[in-house]
Each structure stands twice: as C-alpha cells, then as structure tokens.
PDB file of C-alpha atoms in Angstrom:
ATOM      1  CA  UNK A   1       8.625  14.759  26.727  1.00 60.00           C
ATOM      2  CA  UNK A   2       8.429  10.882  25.929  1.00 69.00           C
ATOM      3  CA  UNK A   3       7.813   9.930  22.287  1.00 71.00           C
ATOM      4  CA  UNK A   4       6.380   6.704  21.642  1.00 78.00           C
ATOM      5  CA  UNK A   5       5.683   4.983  17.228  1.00 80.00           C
ATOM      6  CA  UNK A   6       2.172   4.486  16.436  1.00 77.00           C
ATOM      7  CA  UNK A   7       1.325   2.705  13.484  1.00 80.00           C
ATOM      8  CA  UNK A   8       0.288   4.594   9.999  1.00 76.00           C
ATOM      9  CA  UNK A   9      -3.665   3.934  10.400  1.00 79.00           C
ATOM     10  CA  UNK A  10      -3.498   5.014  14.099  1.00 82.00           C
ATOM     11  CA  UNK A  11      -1.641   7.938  13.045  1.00 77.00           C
ATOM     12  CA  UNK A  12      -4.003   8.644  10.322  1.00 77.00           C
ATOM     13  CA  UNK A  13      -7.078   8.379  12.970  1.00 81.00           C
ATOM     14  CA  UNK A  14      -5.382  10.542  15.239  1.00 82.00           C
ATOM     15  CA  UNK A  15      -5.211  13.287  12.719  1.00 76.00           C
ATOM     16  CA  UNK A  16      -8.471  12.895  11.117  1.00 77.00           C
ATOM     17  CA  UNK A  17      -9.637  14.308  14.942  1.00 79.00           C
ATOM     18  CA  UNK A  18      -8.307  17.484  14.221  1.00 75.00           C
ATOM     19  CA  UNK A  19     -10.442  20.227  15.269  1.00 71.00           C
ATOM     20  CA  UNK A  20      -8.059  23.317  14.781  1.00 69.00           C
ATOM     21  CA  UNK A  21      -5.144  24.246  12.579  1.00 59.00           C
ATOM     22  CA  UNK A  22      -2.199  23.722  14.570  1.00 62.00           C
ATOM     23  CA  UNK A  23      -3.629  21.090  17.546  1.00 68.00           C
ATOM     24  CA  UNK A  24      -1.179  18.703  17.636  1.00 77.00           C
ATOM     25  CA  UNK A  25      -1.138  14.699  17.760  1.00 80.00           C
ATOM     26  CA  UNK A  26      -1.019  15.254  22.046  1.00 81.00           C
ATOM     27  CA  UNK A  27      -3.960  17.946  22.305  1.00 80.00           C
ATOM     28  CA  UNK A  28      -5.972  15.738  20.144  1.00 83.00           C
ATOM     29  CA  UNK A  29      -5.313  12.674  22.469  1.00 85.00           C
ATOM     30  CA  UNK A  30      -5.696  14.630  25.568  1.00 85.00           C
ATOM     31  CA  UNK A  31      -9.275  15.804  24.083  1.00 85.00           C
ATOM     32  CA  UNK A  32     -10.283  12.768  23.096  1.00 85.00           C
ATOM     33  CA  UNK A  33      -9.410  11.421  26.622  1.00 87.00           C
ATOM     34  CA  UNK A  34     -10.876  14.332  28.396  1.00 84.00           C
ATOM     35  CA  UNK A  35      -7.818  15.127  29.826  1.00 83.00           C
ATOM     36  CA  UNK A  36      -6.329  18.066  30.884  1.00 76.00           C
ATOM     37  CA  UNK A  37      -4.260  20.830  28.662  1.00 66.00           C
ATOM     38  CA  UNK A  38      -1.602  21.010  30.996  1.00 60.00           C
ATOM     39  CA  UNK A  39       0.947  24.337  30.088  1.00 51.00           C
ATOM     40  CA  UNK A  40       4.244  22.529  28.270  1.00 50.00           C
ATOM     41  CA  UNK A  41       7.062  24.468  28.041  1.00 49.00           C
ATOM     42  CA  UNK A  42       9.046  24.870  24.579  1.00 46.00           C
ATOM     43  CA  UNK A  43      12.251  23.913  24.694  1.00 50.00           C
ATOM     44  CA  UNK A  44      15.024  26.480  24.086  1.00 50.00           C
ATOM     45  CA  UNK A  45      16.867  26.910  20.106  1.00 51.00           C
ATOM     46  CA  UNK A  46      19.575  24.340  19.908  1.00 55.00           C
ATOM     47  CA  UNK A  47      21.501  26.391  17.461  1.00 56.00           C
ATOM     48  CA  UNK A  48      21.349  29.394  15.266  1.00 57.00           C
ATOM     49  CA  UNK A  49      21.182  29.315  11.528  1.00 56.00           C
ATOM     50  CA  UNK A  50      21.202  31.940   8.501  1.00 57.00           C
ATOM     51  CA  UNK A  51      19.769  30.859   5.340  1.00 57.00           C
ATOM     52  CA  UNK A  52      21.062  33.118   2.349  1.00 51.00           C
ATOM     53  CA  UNK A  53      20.171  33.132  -1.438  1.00 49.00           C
ATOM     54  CA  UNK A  54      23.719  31.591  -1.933  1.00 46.00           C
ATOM     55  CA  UNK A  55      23.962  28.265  -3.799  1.00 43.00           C
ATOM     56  CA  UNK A  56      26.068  26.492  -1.369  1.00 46.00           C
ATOM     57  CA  UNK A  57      24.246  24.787   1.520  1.00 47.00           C
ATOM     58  CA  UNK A  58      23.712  26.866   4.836  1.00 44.00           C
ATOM     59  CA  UNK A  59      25.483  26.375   7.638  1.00 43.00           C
ATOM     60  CA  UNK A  60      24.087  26.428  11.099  1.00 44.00           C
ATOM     61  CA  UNK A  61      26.639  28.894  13.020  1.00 40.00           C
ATOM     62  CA  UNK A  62      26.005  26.539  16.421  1.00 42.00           C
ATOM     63  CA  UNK A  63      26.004  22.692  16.419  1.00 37.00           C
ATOM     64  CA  UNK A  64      22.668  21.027  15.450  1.00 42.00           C
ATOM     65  CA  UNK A  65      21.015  18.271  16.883  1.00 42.00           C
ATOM     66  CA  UNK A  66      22.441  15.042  16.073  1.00 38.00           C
ATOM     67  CA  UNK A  67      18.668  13.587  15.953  1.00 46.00           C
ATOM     68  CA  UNK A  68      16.064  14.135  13.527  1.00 51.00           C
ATOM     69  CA  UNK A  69      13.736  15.703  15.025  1.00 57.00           C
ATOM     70  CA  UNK A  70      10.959  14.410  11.791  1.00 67.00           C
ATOM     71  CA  UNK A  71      11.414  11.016  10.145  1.00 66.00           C
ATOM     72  CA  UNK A  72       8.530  10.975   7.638  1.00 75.00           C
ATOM     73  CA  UNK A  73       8.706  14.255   5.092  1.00 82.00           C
ATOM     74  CA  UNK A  74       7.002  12.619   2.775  1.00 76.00           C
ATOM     75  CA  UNK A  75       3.718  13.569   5.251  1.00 77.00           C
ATOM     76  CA  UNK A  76       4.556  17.163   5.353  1.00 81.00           C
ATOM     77  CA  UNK A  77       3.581  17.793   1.359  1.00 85.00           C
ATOM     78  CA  UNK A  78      -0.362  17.090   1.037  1.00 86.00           C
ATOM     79  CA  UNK A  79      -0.147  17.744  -2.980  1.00 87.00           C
ATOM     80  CA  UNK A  80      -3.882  18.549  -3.156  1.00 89.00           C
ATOM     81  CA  UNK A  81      -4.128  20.813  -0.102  1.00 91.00           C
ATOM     82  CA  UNK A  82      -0.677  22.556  -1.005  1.00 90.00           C
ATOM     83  CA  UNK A  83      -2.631  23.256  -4.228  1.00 90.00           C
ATOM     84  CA  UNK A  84      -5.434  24.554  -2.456  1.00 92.00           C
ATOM     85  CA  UNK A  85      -3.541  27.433  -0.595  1.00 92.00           C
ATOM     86  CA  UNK A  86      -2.857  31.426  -2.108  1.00 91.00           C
ATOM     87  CA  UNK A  87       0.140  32.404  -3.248  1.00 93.00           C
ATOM     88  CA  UNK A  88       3.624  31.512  -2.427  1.00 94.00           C
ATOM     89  CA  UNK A  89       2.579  33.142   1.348  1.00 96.00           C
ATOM     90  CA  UNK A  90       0.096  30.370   1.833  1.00 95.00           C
ATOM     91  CA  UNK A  91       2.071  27.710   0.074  1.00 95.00           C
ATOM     92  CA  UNK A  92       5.145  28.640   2.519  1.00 96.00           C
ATOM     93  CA  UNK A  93       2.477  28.857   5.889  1.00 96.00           C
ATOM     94  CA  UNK A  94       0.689  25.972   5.277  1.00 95.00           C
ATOM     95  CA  UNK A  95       3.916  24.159   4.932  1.00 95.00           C
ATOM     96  CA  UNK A  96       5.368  25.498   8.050  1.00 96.00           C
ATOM     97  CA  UNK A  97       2.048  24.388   9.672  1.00 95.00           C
ATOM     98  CA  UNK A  98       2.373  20.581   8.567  1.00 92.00           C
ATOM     99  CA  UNK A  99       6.153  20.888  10.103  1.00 93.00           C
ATOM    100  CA  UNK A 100       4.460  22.094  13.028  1.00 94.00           C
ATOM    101  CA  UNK A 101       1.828  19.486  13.314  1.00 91.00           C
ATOM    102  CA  UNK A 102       4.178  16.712  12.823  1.00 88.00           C
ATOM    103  CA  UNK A 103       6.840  17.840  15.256  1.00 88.00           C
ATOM    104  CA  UNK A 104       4.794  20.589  17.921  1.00 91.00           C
ATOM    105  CA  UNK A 105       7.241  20.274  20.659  1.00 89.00           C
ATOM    106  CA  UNK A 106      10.364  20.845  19.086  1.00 90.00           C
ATOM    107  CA  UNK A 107       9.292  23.645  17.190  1.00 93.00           C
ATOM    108  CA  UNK A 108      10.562  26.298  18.618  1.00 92.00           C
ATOM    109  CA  UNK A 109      13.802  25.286  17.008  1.00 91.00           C
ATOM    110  CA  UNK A 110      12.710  27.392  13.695  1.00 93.00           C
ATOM    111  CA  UNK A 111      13.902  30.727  16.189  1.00 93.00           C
ATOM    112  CA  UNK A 112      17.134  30.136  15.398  1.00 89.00           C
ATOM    113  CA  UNK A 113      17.021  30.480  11.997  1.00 89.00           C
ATOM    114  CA  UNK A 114      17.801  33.927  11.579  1.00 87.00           C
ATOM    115  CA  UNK A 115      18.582  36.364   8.892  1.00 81.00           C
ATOM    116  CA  UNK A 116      22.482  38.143   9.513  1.00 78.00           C
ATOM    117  CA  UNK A 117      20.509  41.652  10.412  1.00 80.00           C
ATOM    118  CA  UNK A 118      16.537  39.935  10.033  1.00 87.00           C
ATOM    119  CA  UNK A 119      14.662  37.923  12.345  1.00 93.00           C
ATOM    120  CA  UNK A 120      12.536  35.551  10.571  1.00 95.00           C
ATOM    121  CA  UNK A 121      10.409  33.716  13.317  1.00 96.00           C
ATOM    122  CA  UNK A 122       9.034  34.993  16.657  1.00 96.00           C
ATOM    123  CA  UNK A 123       6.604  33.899  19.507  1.00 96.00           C
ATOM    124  CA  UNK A 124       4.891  37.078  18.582  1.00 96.00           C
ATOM    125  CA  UNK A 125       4.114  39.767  15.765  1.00 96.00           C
ATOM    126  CA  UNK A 126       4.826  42.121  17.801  1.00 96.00           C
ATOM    127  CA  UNK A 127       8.576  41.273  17.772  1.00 95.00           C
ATOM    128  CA  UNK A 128       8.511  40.767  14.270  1.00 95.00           C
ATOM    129  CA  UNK A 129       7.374  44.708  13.959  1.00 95.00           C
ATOM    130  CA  UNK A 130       9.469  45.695  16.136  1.00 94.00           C
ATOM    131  CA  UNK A 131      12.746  43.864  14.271  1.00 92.00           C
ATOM    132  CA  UNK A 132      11.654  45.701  11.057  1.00 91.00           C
ATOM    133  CA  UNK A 133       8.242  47.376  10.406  1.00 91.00           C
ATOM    134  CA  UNK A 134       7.535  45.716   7.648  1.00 91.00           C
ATOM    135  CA  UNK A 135       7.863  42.040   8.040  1.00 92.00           C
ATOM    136  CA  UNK A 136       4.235  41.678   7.288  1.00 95.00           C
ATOM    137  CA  UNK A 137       4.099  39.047  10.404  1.00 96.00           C
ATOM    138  CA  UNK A 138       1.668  35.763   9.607  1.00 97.00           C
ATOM    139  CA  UNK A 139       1.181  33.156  12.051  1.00 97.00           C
ATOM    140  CA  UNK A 140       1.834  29.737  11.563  1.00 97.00           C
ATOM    141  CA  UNK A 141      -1.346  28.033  11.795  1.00 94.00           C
ATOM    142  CA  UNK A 142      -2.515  28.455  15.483  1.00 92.00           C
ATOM    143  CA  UNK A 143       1.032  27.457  16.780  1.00 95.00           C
ATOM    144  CA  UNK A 144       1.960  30.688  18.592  1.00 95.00           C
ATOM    145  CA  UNK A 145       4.867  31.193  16.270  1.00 97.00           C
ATOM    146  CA  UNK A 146       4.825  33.483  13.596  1.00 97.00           C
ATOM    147  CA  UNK A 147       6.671  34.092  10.836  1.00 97.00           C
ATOM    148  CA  UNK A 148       7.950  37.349   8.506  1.00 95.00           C
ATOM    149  CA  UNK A 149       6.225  36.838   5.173  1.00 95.00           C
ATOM    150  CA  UNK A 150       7.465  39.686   2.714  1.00 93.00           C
ATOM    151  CA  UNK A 151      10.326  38.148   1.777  1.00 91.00           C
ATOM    152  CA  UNK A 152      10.353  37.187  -2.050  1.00 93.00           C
ATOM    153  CA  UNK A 153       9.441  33.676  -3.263  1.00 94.00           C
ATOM    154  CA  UNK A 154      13.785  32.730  -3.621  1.00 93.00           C
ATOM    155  CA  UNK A 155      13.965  33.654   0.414  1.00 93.00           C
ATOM    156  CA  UNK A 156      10.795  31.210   1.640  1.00 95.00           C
ATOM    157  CA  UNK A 157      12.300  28.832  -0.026  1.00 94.00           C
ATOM    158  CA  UNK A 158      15.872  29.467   1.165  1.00 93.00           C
ATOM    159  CA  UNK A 159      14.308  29.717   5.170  1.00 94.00           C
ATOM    160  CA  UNK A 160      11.897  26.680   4.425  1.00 95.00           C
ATOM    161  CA  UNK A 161      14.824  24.968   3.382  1.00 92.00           C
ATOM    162  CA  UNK A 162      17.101  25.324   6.230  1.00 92.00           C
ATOM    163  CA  UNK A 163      14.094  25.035   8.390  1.00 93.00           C
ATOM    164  CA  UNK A 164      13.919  21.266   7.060  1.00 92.00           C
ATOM    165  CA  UNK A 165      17.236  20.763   7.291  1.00 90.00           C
ATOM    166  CA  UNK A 166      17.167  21.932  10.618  1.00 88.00           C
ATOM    167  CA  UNK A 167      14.598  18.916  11.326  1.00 88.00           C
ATOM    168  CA  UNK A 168      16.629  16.388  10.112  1.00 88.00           C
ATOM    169  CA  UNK A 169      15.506  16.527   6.782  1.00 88.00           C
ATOM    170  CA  UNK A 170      18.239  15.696   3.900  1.00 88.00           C
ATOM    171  CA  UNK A 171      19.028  18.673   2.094  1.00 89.00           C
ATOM    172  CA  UNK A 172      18.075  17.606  -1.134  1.00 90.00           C
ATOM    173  CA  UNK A 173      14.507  16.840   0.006  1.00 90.00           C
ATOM    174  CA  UNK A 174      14.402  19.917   1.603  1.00 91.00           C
ATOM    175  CA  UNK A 175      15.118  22.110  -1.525  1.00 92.00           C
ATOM    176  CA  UNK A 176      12.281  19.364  -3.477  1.00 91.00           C
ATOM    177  CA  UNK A 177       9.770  20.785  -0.515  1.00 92.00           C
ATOM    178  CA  UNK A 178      10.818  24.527  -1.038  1.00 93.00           C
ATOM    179  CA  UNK A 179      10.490  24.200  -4.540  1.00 93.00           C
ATOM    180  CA  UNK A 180       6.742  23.509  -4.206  1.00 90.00           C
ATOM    181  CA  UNK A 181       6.347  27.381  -3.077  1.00 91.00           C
TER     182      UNK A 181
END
C-alpha cells in the first residue's frame, strides 16, 4: 500500500463523502472515481500486547513498529459526536471506529493486543464466543473487526490505551483519549 499527504480541506472533503460507518478515505475515492473495490489483504499483527489495570505503562511482549502508524490524534476525538454516543460501550466503539477510519489498512494491528488468558479483538464474533461466552462481541463500525465489550469502564480504557499507543500515539495522549470513556 502507497500512502500519499493530502492537505486538511481535501481531507475534510474526502470524509464529508462518507456513506457508511467504517468506509475508509480509499473506498470513498474509489467510489467517487467509479472504480473498482478490489479485495486488499490486511496485513499480519506486528507484535503482541497485554494491557492490564496496572499503573505502569504496558509493554508490548514483541517489538512494535518503529513508525506511527497515525500522526494526527487530535482527529480521532470529535467532542460533540463522542458526546452523542451511549454509554462507555459506545464511547469506547465509536472511538475504535475513528482509529479505524483514520488508519483502515493497518488495523488489524489491534489483534495483538491481547488479554494474558482473554482475547480482546477478532475478525469475527464468533471467535470472540468461542474465547469466552460472554464477551458480549460488538463490531467496530463496519470494519470487520470486532471487539469484546463487557469489560468494565477501567479495562476499555486500559485496551484503548495500548491500542493508541500501539499506533504511535504518545502515551500520555493516549490515557487523555481513554479518559473520555
């Protein structure tokens, strides 16, 4: 995959064509272009993490990426629609959605985060059920992840926060995100 900058405004166009939760900044170009959806395959975890309630920072058990992955954060947190979502559930999904929308092809890195006997993130619900029957599976937007959401409020925030991190996010802006749940 090639990435290329765009500036702000064309960025901002580009997104204001959004016809589906989860369609990212490519399927709205190839739409708008009447191009084809071609089949793009995720790439593989680079490493596996496991957030804890701990106060000391996580860290990832395998080497991260040495790039961010995200450079702009500060577009992840849309104060008015964070406000506009139920619960900490939705707070923590829509979230994960604007992570998704700003980075689509690299996120299938969130699978490694993992819980020490609890997966946290799948392709699918079912393998959320069939880790533990009651993960209470959501899905993340329409981004063909999905993610277990009956963990308490102090968990989301832990996983949100190492799932930042694991963007390239600086920790302390991370926990400033989570804290929003």
């Amino acid at each position: 995959m090639k990435y290329i900058e765009v500036d702000e405004d064309l960025y901002r166009h580009i997104a204001s064509k959004t016809e589906r939760i989860g369609e990212s900044a490519s399927d709205i170009l190839r739409r708008l272009l009447g191009l084809s959806f071609a089949a793009i395959e995720a790439p593989q975890p680079l490493a596996i993490s496991q957030p804890s309630l701990e106060a000391e920072p996580v860290q990832p058990v395998v080497v991260k990426a040495v790039t961010p992955v995200v450079n702009d954060f500060s577009a992840l947190v849309n104060e008015h629609q964070l406000s506009q979502q139920k619960g900490a559930v939705g707070r923590f999904l829509f979230l994960l959605d604007s992570l998704y929308q700003l980075a689509p092809a690299q996120f299938s890195q969130i699978l490694q985060i993992q819980g020490r006997d609890r997966l946290y993130f799948a392709r699918s619900k079912e393998q959320l059920l069939e880790a533990s029957a009651s993960a209470n599976p959501k899905e993340i937007g329409s981004s063909g992840f999905w993610v277990t959401s009956n963990n308490n409020t102090a968990k989301k925030r832990t996983i949100l926060s190492e799932v930042l991190v694991q963007f390239g996010c600086d920790a302390t802006i991370a926990e400033g995100i989570a804290e929003r749940l």
